[in-house]
Every structure is written in structure tokens, then in C-alpha cells.
Amino acid sequence: MSLLLPIAAAAEPVHIPGPQGHFEAEMIAVEGADHAVVIIPGSGPTDRDGNSASMGMMSDSYKMLAEDLSRLGVASLRIDKRGFFGSASALSDPNDVTIKAYAEDARRWVEKASDLAPCVWLAGHSEGGLVALVAAVEPPEALCGLVLMAAPGRPIGQLMIEQFEATPGAAPILPQLRSVVADLEAGRYQDPEQLSPILRPLFSTGLQRYMIDLFSHDPAAIAAKWQGPALIVQGDADVQVRMVDADLLQTALPQAQRLVLSGATHMLKADVAGQPAATYTDRTLPLHEDLVPGIVRFLEEFSKP
């Protein structure tokens, strides 16, 4: 493995054209790098650093990942999704998107990252893992493989129901949740004003439009179309995406390697006993100690001829 450098390489913003304005990412170039990763954020208004102030999430997980990878000789682009943050000008309505559009953006970022290293990897976290899988159906020339971090192995509507079922006090709204998810899976809208106040913000008309597309994708079925290298990363203390999701992805990707992070939450950090929200809100907590070394070991097994 590459020697650990004392400090992370400098980061700088880079741009590519979008449908209305530009897309933006943060680039960390590493001299002589054999590998570069394109880090795709998870769902909703999650920025390139892994934060979403509107959802109370301030983890810096993606920023730490890029910086720690650079110390081990791996370059990176961590992207802002179309319509959000540095890519806000690319799309006037951030909900007017599809997974297919996100995947096309990811392919274009792979092409950009090929300036950093000959071997480029899509590293998708959570919903970003689904985006990476869809992008790989029509892989860019520079794409070497996939790093799927806490990625769903089941349709996300079903995953959402399971997450609510595990939430204390959610039982009264579960019938309505199951109803709206079933309708969205069938391509039908529900009137947000008729929903519980708890569910209303999650299922606005604009978000329902996106979810109809999102819920139509089966990650495991899409994964089966990828024959190249893949690493499935899963924390066993993750309460959002479960080990069963990693199992489903592994079945669909028999060639994939697996990295289990003992005690890691969905934010790829070690769980803090008695503080279930800490890894989501405390940006000073480091990434799980096995994450970056495990990714780099995997990457170094592959290279472009």
C-alpha cells in the first residue's frame, strides 16, 4: 500500500457544463495517481462534503474520505448533484430529476476524472450507490469499477418502509406510509394535504414526482448487469441500509469483494455508544478506521493496462 502522506492534497473546485448552468465538484489531484474516485452523495440535499444542514446532518464524511484517500495516493472528485449547492445553477428545480439523469452526470464526471488518473471509480454512498449502478450500465471508457458504500440492495420505497417500522412511535402512520409508497411504485400521486403532518414534508408533490422514478429501480437487478470490479462496503451498525442489502448486492455481483465495517453507522463512522445521532452531527468524529485502508487495498488490485 502507498505510504501515508502527512497532509491531504489541496482541493479546488472544478466545473463541467450542465443543462442550464454548470455542475461543480471539489477536486483533489494527486501527482502520479493510478486511481481516482468520483464520490456520489446520498439522497436529498446532501452536499459534496456529506452534509445536509436542512436535515441536521453535519458529518463531513465525504470530505474526510477524499482527504484520507489523497494521503494514500488516490485522487478524487466529490460532486454536488444537479440543482444543489455548487451545481444549483445547472437546474432550476432540483426535484425535476431522475436517477437516469444523475447517472449521466456521473458518467460525465468519470470523463473529467480521467484527467486525474487512468483508472476511475464511481464511489456512491447510499442512494448514490444506486446512481453508480445505473451509470455503470453504460460505462464510460475510463471507468474501472464501483465502490458501493452503504448502498441499497432493495427498491428504496421498501427500504423506507422498513426504516419507519424501526422508528419508535411510528406505528400510527405506517398504514398511510405503506399506501403512499404503493401508489408511488405504481406511478400514482397522493395529495400531500391528505397525509399525516409527519409524512407531508417527505411527500410533497415535487418529491413524489422524483420518488415515482426512484422507487421504480431495483438495485440488485441493475447490479447484475455489471461484470467489472466492485467493492461492497457496509457497516453492521447501519440502521438505514442493512446487511441484507449488502447480501443482495453480493448475490447480484458474485465477483465483488466485501468490506464489513464493524460497528459502523450509515455515515461510515464508528457508532458512539448511547449517542445514536453523533456520527450524523459531529463532524469531528473520524471515519471508521478500516474504511479508507480497505478501499485503497481494493483499488490497488486493479489498474488500466
PDB file of N, CA and C in Angstrom, residues 59-61 64-65 68 71 261 263-265 267-272 278-280 282-292:
ATOM      1  N   SER A  59     -21.705  15.696   8.907  1.00  0.00           N
ATOM      2  CA  SER A  59     -20.766  14.610   9.183  1.00  0.00           C
ATOM      3  C   SER A  59     -19.385  14.827   8.587  1.00  0.00           C
ATOM      4  N   ASP A  60     -19.306  15.567   7.472  1.00  0.00           N
ATOM      5  CA  ASP A  60     -18.056  15.724   6.704  1.00  0.00           C
ATOM      6  C   ASP A  60     -17.506  14.391   6.214  1.00  0.00           C
ATOM      7  N   SER A  61     -18.350  13.376   6.096  1.00  0.00           N
ATOM      8  CA  SER A  61     -17.860  12.039   5.742  1.00  0.00           C
ATOM      9  C   SER A  61     -17.182  12.007   4.378  1.00  0.00           C
ATOM     10  N   MET A  64     -13.808  13.940   4.453  1.00  0.00           N
ATOM     11  CA  MET A  64     -12.785  13.116   5.104  1.00  0.00           C
ATOM     12  C   MET A  64     -12.333  11.989   4.194  1.00  0.00           C
ATOM     13  N   LEU A  65     -13.281  11.372   3.500  1.00  0.00           N
ATOM     14  CA  LEU A  65     -12.936  10.268   2.609  1.00  0.00           C
ATOM     15  C   LEU A  65     -11.969  10.731   1.522  1.00  0.00           C
ATOM     16  N   ASP A  68      -8.537  11.610   3.127  1.00  0.00           N
ATOM     17  CA  ASP A  68      -7.796  10.429   3.571  1.00  0.00           C
ATOM     18  C   ASP A  68      -7.323   9.598   2.384  1.00  0.00           C
ATOM     19  N   ARG A  71      -4.129  11.050   0.970  1.00  0.00           N
ATOM     20  CA  ARG A  71      -2.938  10.724   1.752  1.00  0.00           C
ATOM     21  C   ARG A  71      -2.368   9.359   1.375  1.00  0.00           C
ATOM     22  N   LEU A 261     -17.643  -3.087   7.923  1.00  0.00           N
ATOM     23  CA  LEU A 261     -17.104  -2.173   8.928  1.00  0.00           C
ATOM     24  C   LEU A 261     -17.781  -2.470  10.260  1.00  0.00           C
ATOM     25  N   GLY A 263     -19.236  -2.177  13.643  1.00  0.00           N
ATOM     26  CA  GLY A 263     -19.679  -1.075  14.487  1.00  0.00           C
ATOM     27  C   GLY A 263     -19.898   0.233  13.761  1.00  0.00           C
ATOM     28  N   ALA A 264     -19.887   0.230  12.426  1.00  0.00           N
ATOM     29  CA  ALA A 264     -20.035   1.479  11.671  1.00  0.00           C
ATOM     30  C   ALA A 264     -21.492   1.777  11.373  1.00  0.00           C
ATOM     31  N   THR A 265     -21.828   3.061  11.411  1.00  0.00           N
ATOM     32  CA  THR A 265     -23.170   3.531  11.085  1.00  0.00           C
ATOM     33  C   THR A 265     -23.264   3.855   9.591  1.00  0.00           C
ATOM     34  N   MET A 267     -23.108   6.595   8.262  1.00  0.00           N
ATOM     35  CA  MET A 267     -22.186   7.671   7.895  1.00  0.00           C
ATOM     36  C   MET A 267     -20.749   7.188   7.803  1.00  0.00           C
ATOM     37  N   LEU A 268     -20.545   5.865   7.839  1.00  0.00           N
ATOM     38  CA  LEU A 268     -19.227   5.252   7.641  1.00  0.00           C
ATOM     39  C   LEU A 268     -18.261   5.599   8.779  1.00  0.00           C
ATOM     40  N   LYS A 269     -18.825   5.837   9.954  1.00  0.00           N
ATOM     41  CA  LYS A 269     -18.060   6.130  11.155  1.00  0.00           C
ATOM     42  C   LYS A 269     -18.456   5.150  12.254  1.00  0.00           C
ATOM     43  N   ALA A 270     -17.559   4.941  13.209  1.00  0.00           N
ATOM     44  CA  ALA A 270     -17.843   4.038  14.315  1.00  0.00           C
ATOM     45  C   ALA A 270     -18.943   4.619  15.189  1.00  0.00           C
ATOM     46  N   ASP A 271     -19.927   3.800  15.512  1.00  0.00           N
ATOM     47  CA  ASP A 271     -21.041   4.219  16.355  1.00  0.00           C
ATOM     48  C   ASP A 271     -20.535   4.664  17.721  1.00  0.00           C
ATOM     49  N   VAL A 272     -21.171   5.685  18.265  1.00  0.00           N
ATOM     50  CA  VAL A 272     -20.837   6.175  19.604  1.00  0.00           C
ATOM     51  C   VAL A 272     -21.894   5.651  20.569  1.00  0.00           C
ATOM     52  N   ALA A 278     -24.704  10.845  16.913  1.00  0.00           N
ATOM     53  CA  ALA A 278     -23.399  11.510  16.927  1.00  0.00           C
ATOM     54  C   ALA A 278     -22.695  11.463  15.582  1.00  0.00           C
ATOM     55  N   THR A 279     -22.718  10.315  14.908  1.00  0.00           N
ATOM     56  CA  THR A 279     -21.972  10.219  13.642  1.00  0.00           C
ATOM     57  C   THR A 279     -22.624  11.048  12.539  1.00  0.00           C
ATOM     58  N   TYR A 280     -23.885  11.446  12.744  1.00  0.00           N
ATOM     59  CA  TYR A 280     -24.574  12.288  11.770  1.00  0.00           C
ATOM     60  C   TYR A 280     -24.333  13.777  12.022  1.00  0.00           C
ATOM     61  N   ASP A 282     -21.705  15.169  14.388  1.00  0.00           N
ATOM     62  CA  ASP A 282     -20.405  15.584  14.915  1.00  0.00           C
ATOM     63  C   ASP A 282     -19.349  15.395  13.833  1.00  0.00           C
ATOM     64  N   ARG A 283     -18.994  16.481  13.156  1.00  0.00           N
ATOM     65  CA  ARG A 283     -18.071  16.385  12.032  1.00  0.00           C
ATOM     66  C   ARG A 283     -16.632  16.135  12.485  1.00  0.00           C
ATOM     67  N   THR A 284     -16.368  16.175  13.790  1.00  0.00           N
ATOM     68  CA  THR A 284     -15.016  15.903  14.272  1.00  0.00           C
ATOM     69  C   THR A 284     -14.748  14.405  14.402  1.00  0.00           C
ATOM     70  N   LEU A 285     -15.797  13.587  14.399  1.00  0.00           N
ATOM     71  CA  LEU A 285     -15.594  12.147  14.517  1.00  0.00           C
ATOM     72  C   LEU A 285     -14.962  11.618  13.236  1.00  0.00           C
ATOM     73  N   PRO A 286     -13.907  10.813  13.333  1.00  0.00           N
ATOM     74  CA  PRO A 286     -13.228  10.320  12.130  1.00  0.00           C
ATOM     75  C   PRO A 286     -14.019   9.212  11.455  1.00  0.00           C
ATOM     76  N   LEU A 287     -13.649   8.925  10.216  1.00  0.00           N
ATOM     77  CA  LEU A 287     -14.198   7.769   9.525  1.00  0.00           C
ATOM     78  C   LEU A 287     -13.776   6.483  10.235  1.00  0.00           C
ATOM     79  N   HIS A 288     -14.529   5.423  10.010  1.00  0.00           N
ATOM     80  CA  HIS A 288     -14.162   4.122  10.576  1.00  0.00           C
ATOM     81  C   HIS A 288     -12.742   3.780  10.144  1.00  0.00           C
ATOM     82  N   GLU A 289     -11.965   3.275  11.054  1.00  0.00           N
ATOM     83  CA  GLU A 289     -10.537   3.072  10.810  1.00  0.00           C
ATOM     84  C   GLU A 289     -10.240   2.087   9.677  1.00  0.00           C
ATOM     85  N   ASP A 290     -11.199   1.208   9.348  1.00  0.00           N
ATOM     86  CA  ASP A 290     -10.963   0.210   8.301  1.00  0.00           C
ATOM     87  C   ASP A 290     -11.413   0.683   6.922  1.00  0.00           C
ATOM     88  N   LEU A 291     -12.122   1.809   6.854  1.00  0.00           N
ATOM     89  CA  LEU A 291     -12.747   2.205   5.590  1.00  0.00           C
ATOM     90  C   LEU A 291     -11.728   2.533   4.501  1.00  0.00           C
ATOM     91  N   VAL A 292     -10.927   3.556   4.727  1.00  0.00           N
ATOM     92  CA  VAL A 292     -10.021   4.014   3.671  1.00  0.00           C
ATOM     93  C   VAL A 292      -8.938   2.985   3.363  1.00  0.00           C
TER      94      VAL A 292
END
